[in-house]
PDB file of C-alpha atoms in Angstrom:
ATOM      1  CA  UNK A  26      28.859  -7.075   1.537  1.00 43.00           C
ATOM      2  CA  UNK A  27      27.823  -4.609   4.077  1.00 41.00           C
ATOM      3  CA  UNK A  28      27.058  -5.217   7.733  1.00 39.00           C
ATOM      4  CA  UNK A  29      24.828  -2.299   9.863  1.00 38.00           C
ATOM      5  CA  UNK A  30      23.741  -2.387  13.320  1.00 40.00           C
ATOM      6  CA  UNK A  31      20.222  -0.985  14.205  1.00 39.00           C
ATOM      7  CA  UNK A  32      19.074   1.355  17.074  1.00 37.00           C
ATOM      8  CA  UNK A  33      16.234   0.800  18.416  1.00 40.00           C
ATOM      9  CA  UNK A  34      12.996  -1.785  18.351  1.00 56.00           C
ATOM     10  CA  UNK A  35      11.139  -0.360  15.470  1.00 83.00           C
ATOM     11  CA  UNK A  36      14.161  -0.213  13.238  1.00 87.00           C
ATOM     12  CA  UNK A  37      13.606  -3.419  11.452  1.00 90.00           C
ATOM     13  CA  UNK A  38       9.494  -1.971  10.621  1.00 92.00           C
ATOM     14  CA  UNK A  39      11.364   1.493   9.466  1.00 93.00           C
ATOM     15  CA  UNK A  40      14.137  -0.499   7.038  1.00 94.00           C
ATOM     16  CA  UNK A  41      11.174  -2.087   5.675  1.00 96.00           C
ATOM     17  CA  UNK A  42       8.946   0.639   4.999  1.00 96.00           C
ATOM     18  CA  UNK A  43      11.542   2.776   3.859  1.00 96.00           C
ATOM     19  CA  UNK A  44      13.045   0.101   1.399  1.00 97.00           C
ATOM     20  CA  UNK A  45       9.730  -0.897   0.099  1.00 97.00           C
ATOM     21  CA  UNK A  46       8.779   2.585  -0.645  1.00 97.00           C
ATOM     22  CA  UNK A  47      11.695   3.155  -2.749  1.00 97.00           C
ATOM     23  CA  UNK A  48      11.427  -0.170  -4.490  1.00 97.00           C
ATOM     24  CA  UNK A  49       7.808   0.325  -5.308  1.00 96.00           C
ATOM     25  CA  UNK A  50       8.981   3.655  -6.994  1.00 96.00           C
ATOM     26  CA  UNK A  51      12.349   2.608  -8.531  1.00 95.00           C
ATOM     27  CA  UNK A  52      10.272  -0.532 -10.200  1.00 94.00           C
ATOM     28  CA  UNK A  53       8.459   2.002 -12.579  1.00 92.00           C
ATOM     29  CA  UNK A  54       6.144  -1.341 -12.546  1.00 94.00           C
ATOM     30  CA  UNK A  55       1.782   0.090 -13.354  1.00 93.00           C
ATOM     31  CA  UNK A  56       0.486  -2.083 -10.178  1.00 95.00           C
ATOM     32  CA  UNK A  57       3.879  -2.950  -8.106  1.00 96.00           C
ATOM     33  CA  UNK A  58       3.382  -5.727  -6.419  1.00 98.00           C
ATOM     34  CA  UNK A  59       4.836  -6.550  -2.717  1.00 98.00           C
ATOM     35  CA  UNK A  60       4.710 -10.193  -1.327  1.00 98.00           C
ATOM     36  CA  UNK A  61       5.422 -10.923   2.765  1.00 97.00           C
ATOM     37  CA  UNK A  62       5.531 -14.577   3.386  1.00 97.00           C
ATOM     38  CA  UNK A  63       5.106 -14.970   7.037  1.00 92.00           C
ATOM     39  CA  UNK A  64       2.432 -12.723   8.173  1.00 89.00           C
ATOM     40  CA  UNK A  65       1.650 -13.868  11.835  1.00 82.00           C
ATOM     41  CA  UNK A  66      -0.289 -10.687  13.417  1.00 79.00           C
ATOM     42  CA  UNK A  67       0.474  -8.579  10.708  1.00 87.00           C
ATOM     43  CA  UNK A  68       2.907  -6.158  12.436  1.00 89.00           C
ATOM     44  CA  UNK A  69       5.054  -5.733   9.260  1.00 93.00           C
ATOM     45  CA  UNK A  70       2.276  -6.260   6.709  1.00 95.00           C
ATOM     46  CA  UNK A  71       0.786  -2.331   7.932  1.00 94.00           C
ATOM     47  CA  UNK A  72       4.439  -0.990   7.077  1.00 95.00           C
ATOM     48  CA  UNK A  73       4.169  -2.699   3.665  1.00 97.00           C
ATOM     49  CA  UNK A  74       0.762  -0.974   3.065  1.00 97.00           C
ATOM     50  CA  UNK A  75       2.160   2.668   4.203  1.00 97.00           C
ATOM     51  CA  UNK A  76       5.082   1.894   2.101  1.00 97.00           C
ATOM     52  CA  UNK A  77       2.876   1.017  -1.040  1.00 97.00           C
ATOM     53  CA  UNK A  78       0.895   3.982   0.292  1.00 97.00           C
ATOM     54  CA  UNK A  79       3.774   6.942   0.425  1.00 95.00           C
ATOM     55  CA  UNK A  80       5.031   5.313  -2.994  1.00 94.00           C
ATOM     56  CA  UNK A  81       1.666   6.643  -4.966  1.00 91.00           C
ATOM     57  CA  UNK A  82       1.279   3.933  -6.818  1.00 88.00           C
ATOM     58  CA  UNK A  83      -1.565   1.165  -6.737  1.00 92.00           C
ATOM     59  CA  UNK A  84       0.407  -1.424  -5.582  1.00 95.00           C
ATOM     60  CA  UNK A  85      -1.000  -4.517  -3.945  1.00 97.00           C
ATOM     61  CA  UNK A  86       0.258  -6.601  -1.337  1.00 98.00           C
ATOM     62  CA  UNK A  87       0.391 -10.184  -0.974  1.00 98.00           C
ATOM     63  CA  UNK A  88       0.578 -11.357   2.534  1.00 96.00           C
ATOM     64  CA  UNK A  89       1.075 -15.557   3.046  1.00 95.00           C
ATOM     65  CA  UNK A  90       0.425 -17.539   6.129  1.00 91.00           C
ATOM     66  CA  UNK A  91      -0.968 -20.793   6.961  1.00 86.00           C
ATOM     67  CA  UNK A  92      -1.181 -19.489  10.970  1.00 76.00           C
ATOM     68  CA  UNK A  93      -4.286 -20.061  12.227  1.00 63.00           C
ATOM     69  CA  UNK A  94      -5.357 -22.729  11.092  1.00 61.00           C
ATOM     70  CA  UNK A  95      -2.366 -24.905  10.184  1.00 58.00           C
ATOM     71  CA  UNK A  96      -0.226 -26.259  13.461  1.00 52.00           C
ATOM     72  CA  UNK A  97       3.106 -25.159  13.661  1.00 53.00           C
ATOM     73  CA  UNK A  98       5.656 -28.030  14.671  1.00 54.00           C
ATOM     74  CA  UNK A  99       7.124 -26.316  17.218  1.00 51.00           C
ATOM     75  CA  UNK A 100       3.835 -26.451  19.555  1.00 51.00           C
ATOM     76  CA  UNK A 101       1.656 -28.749  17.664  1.00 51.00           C
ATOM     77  CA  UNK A 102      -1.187 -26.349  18.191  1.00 51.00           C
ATOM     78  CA  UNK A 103      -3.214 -24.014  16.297  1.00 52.00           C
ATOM     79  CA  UNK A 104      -2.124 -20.834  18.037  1.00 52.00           C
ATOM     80  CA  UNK A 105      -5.250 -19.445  18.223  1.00 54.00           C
ATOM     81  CA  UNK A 106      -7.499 -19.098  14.923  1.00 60.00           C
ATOM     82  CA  UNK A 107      -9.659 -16.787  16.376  1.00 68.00           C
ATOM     83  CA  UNK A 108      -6.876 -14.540  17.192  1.00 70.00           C
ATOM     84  CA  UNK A 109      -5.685 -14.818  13.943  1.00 77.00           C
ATOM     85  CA  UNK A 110      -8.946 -14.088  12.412  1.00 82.00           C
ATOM     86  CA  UNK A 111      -9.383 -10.834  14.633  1.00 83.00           C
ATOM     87  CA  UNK A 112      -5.447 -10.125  13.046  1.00 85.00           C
ATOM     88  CA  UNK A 113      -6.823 -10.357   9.708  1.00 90.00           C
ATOM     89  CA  UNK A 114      -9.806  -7.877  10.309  1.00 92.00           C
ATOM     90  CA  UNK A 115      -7.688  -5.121  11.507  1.00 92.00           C
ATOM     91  CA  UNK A 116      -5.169  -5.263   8.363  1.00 94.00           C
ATOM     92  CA  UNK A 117      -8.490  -5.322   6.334  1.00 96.00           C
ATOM     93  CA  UNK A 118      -9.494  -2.310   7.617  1.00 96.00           C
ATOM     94  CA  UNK A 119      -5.883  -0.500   7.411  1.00 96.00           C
ATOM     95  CA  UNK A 120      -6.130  -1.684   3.876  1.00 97.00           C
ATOM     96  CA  UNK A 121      -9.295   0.176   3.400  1.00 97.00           C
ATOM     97  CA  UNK A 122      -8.225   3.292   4.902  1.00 97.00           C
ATOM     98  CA  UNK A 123      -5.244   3.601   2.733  1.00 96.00           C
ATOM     99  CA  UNK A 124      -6.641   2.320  -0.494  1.00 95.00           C
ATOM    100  CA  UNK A 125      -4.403  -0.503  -1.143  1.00 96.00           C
ATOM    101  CA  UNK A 126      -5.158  -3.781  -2.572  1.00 96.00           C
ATOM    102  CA  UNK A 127      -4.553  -6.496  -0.139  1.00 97.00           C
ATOM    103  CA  UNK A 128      -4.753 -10.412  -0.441  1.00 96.00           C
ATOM    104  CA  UNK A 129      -4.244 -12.945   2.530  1.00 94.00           C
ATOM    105  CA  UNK A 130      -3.254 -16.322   1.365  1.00 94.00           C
ATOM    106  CA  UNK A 131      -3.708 -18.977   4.316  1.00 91.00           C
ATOM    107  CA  UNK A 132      -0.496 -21.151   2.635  1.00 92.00           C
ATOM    108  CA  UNK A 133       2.698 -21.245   2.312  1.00 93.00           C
ATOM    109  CA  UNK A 134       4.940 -18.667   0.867  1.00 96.00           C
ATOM    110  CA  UNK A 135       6.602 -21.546  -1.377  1.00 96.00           C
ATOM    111  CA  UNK A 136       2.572 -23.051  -2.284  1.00 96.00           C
ATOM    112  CA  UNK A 137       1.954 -19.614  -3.581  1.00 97.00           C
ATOM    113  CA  UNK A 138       4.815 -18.494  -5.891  1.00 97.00           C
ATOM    114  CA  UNK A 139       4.872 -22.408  -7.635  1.00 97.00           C
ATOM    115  CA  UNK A 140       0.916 -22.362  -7.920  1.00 96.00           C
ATOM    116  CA  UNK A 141      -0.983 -19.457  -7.539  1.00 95.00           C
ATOM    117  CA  UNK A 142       1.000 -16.699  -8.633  1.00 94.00           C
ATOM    118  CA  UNK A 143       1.664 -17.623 -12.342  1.00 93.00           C
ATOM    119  CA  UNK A 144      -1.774 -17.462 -12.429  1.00 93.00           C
ATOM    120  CA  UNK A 145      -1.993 -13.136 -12.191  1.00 94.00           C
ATOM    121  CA  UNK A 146      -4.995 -11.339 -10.643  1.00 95.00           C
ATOM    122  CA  UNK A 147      -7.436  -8.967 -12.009  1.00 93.00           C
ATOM    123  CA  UNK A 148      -7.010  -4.844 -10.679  1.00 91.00           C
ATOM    124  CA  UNK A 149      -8.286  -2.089 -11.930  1.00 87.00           C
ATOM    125  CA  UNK A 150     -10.366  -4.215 -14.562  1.00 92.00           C
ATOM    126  CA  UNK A 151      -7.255  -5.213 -16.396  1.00 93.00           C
ATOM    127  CA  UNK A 152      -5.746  -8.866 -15.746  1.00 95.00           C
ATOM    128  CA  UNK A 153      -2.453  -8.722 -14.956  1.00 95.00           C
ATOM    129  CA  UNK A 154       0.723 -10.681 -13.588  1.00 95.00           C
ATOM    130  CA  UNK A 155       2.509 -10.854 -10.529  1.00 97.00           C
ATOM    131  CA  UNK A 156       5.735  -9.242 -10.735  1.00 97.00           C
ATOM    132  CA  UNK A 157       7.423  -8.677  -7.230  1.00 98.00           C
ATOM    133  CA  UNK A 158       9.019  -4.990  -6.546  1.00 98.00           C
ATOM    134  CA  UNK A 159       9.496  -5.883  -2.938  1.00 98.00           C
ATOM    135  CA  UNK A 160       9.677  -9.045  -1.030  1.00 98.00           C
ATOM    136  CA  UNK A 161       9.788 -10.162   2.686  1.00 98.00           C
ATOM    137  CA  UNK A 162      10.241 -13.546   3.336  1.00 97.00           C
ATOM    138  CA  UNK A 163       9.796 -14.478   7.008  1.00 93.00           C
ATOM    139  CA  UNK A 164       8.514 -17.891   6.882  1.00 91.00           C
ATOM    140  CA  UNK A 165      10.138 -21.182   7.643  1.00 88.00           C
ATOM    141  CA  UNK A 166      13.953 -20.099   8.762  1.00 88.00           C
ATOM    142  CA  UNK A 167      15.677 -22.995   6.501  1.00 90.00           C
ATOM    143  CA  UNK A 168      17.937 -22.797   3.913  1.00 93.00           C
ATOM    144  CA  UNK A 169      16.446 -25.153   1.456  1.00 93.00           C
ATOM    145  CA  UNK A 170      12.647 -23.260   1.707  1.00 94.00           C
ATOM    146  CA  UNK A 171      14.065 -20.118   1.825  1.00 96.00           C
ATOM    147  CA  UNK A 172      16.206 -21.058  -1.461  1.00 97.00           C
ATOM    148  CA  UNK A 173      13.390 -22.174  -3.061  1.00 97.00           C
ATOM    149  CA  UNK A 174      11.382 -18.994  -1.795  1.00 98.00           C
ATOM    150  CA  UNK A 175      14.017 -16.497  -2.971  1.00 98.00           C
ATOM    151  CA  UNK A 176      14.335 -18.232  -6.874  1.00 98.00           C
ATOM    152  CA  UNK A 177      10.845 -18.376  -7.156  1.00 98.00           C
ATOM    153  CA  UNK A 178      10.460 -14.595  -5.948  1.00 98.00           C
ATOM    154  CA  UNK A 179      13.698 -13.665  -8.883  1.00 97.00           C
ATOM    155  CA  UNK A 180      11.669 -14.729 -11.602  1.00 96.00           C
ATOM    156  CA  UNK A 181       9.385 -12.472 -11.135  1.00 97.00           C
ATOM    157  CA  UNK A 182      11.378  -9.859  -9.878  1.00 97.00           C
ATOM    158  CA  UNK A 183      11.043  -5.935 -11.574  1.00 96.00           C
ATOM    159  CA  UNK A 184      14.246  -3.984 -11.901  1.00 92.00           C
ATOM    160  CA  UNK A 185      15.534  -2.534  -9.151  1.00 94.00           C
ATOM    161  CA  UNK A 186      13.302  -4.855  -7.227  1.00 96.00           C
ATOM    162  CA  UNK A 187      14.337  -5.926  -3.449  1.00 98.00           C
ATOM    163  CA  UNK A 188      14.179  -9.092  -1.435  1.00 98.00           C
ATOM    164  CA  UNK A 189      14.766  -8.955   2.374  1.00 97.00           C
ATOM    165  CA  UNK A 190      15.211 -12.112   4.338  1.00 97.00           C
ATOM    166  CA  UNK A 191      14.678 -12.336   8.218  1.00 94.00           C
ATOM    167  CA  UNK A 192      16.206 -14.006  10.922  1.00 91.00           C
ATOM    168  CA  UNK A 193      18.973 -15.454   8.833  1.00 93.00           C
ATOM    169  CA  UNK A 194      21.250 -15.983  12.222  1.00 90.00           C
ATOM    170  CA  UNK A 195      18.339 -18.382  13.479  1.00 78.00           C
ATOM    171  CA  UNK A 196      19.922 -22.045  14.280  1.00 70.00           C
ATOM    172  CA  UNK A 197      17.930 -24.684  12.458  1.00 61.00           C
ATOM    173  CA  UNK A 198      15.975 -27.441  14.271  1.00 55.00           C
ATOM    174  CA  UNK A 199      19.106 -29.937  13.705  1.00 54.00           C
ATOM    175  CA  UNK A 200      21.269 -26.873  14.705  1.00 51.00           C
ATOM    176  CA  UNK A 201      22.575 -26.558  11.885  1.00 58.00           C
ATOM    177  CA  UNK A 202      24.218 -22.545  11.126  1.00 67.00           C
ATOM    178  CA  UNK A 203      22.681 -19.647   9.911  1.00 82.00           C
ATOM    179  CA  UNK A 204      22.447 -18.771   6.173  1.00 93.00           C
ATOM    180  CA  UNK A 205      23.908 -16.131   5.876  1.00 94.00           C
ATOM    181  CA  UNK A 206      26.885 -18.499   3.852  1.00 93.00           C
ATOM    182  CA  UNK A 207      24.486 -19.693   2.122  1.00 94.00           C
ATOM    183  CA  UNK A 208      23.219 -16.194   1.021  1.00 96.00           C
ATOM    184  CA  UNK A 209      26.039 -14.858   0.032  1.00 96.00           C
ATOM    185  CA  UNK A 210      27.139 -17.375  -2.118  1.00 96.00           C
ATOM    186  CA  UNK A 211      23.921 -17.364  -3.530  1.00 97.00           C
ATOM    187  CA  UNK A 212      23.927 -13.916  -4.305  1.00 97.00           C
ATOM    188  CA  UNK A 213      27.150 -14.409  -5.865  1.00 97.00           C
ATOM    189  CA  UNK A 214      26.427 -16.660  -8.428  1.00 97.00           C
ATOM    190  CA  UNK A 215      22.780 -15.128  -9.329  1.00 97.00           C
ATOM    191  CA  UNK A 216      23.925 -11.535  -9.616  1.00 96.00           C
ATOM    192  CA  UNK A 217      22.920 -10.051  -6.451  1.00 97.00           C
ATOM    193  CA  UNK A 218      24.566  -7.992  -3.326  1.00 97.00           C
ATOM    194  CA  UNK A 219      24.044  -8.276  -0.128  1.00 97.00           C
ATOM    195  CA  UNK A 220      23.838  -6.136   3.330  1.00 96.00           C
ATOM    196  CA  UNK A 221      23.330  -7.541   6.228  1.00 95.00           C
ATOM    197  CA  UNK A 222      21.010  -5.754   8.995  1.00 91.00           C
ATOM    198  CA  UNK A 223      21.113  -6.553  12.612  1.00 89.00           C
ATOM    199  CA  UNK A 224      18.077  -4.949  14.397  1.00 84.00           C
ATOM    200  CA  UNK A 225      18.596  -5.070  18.566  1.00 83.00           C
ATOM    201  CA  UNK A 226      16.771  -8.008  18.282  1.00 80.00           C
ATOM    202  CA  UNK A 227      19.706  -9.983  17.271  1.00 82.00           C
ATOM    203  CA  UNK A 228      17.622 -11.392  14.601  1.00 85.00           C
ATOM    204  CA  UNK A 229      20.147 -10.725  11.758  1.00 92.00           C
ATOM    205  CA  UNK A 230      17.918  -9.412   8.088  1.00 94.00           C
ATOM    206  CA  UNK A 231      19.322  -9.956   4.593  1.00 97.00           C
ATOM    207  CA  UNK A 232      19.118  -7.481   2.151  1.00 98.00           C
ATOM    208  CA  UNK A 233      19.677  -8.531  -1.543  1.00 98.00           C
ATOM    209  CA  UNK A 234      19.347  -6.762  -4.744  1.00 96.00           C
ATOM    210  CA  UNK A 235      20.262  -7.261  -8.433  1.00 88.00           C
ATOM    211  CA  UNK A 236      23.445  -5.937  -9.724  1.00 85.00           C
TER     212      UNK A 236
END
């Protein structure tokens, strides 16, 4: 397990891009395929599509997020859908200038993996299936989702493929701990390693891939 301390503000958007990039590559996957649950505005979803991008490959990104029109409990209001809508629009058009396939899914990460992705997608007139060479999860901060998120995400996941997890110091609504316990004993007993990032943030980032 391997602990590193970041240096600036935009070092959590650079780990990402650059670890996406590689995975996209090291996957040797036809159409790798990139999922971000937890999209909010979208500021890590345009590092995602550079990534997929730089990596020359037709890739396509999955991005999931009920914001917008869902309430979040934490304010019981709709945060805006307008401003989410005008969010939307401007990773559209990033997605148009770089040539990458992009789908917005206004659920939940976990809604998406158990029903819409074993259903595949058609690119590049051939139907195909999901298989994940890079994932961000960023959605609800608790263990038991995230769990659930992360097994999903394995069994789909191409060699060499990556799953980063954010904001795994973040103190539950009961207060209970972080997970990163819960991580690394998870990674233990499914085959994975972990490093643990700490942007300046303080928002601590899992990184876990297969042995």
């Amino acid at each position: 397990m391997e602990h590193i301390h970041g240096h600036s503000s935009a070092e959590l958007y650079s780990k990402l891009f650059e670890l996406c990039a590689e995975a996209c590559v090291a996957s040797a996957l036809e159409v790798p395929c990139v999922l971000e649950i937890g999209t909010a505005e979208g500021g890590s979803a345009v590092h995602l599509m550079n990534a997929i991008h730089l990596s020359d490959r037709p890739g396509r990104l999955v991005t999931c997020d009920p914001w917008g029109e869902r309430p979040y409990p934490a304010s019981g209001s709709r945060y805006g859908s307008g401003h989410e809508r005008k969010a939307m629009c401007q990773l559209a058009k990033r997605a148009a200038e770089l040539e990458v396939s992009w789908q917005h899914e206004r659920r939940e990460g976990l809604h998406f993996l158990l029903h819409c992705a074993p259903l595949g997608f058609w690119q590049h007139g051939v139907w195909r299936e999901f298989r994940w060479a890079f994932a961000f999860v960023d959605g609800e901060h608790v263990w038991r989702t995230v769990e659930r998120e992360i097994e999903e995400i394995t069994g789909r996941l191409a060699a060499h493929g990556v799953i980063v997890v954010d904001n795994v110091n973040h103190q539950g609504e009961n207060g209970e701990n972080g997970m990163q316990g819960q991580l690394t004993f998870w990674a233990s007993e499914n085959g994975f390693g972990t490093e643990f990032f700490m942007p300046p943030d303080g928002s601590e980032v899992c990184i876990l891939r297969k042995l």
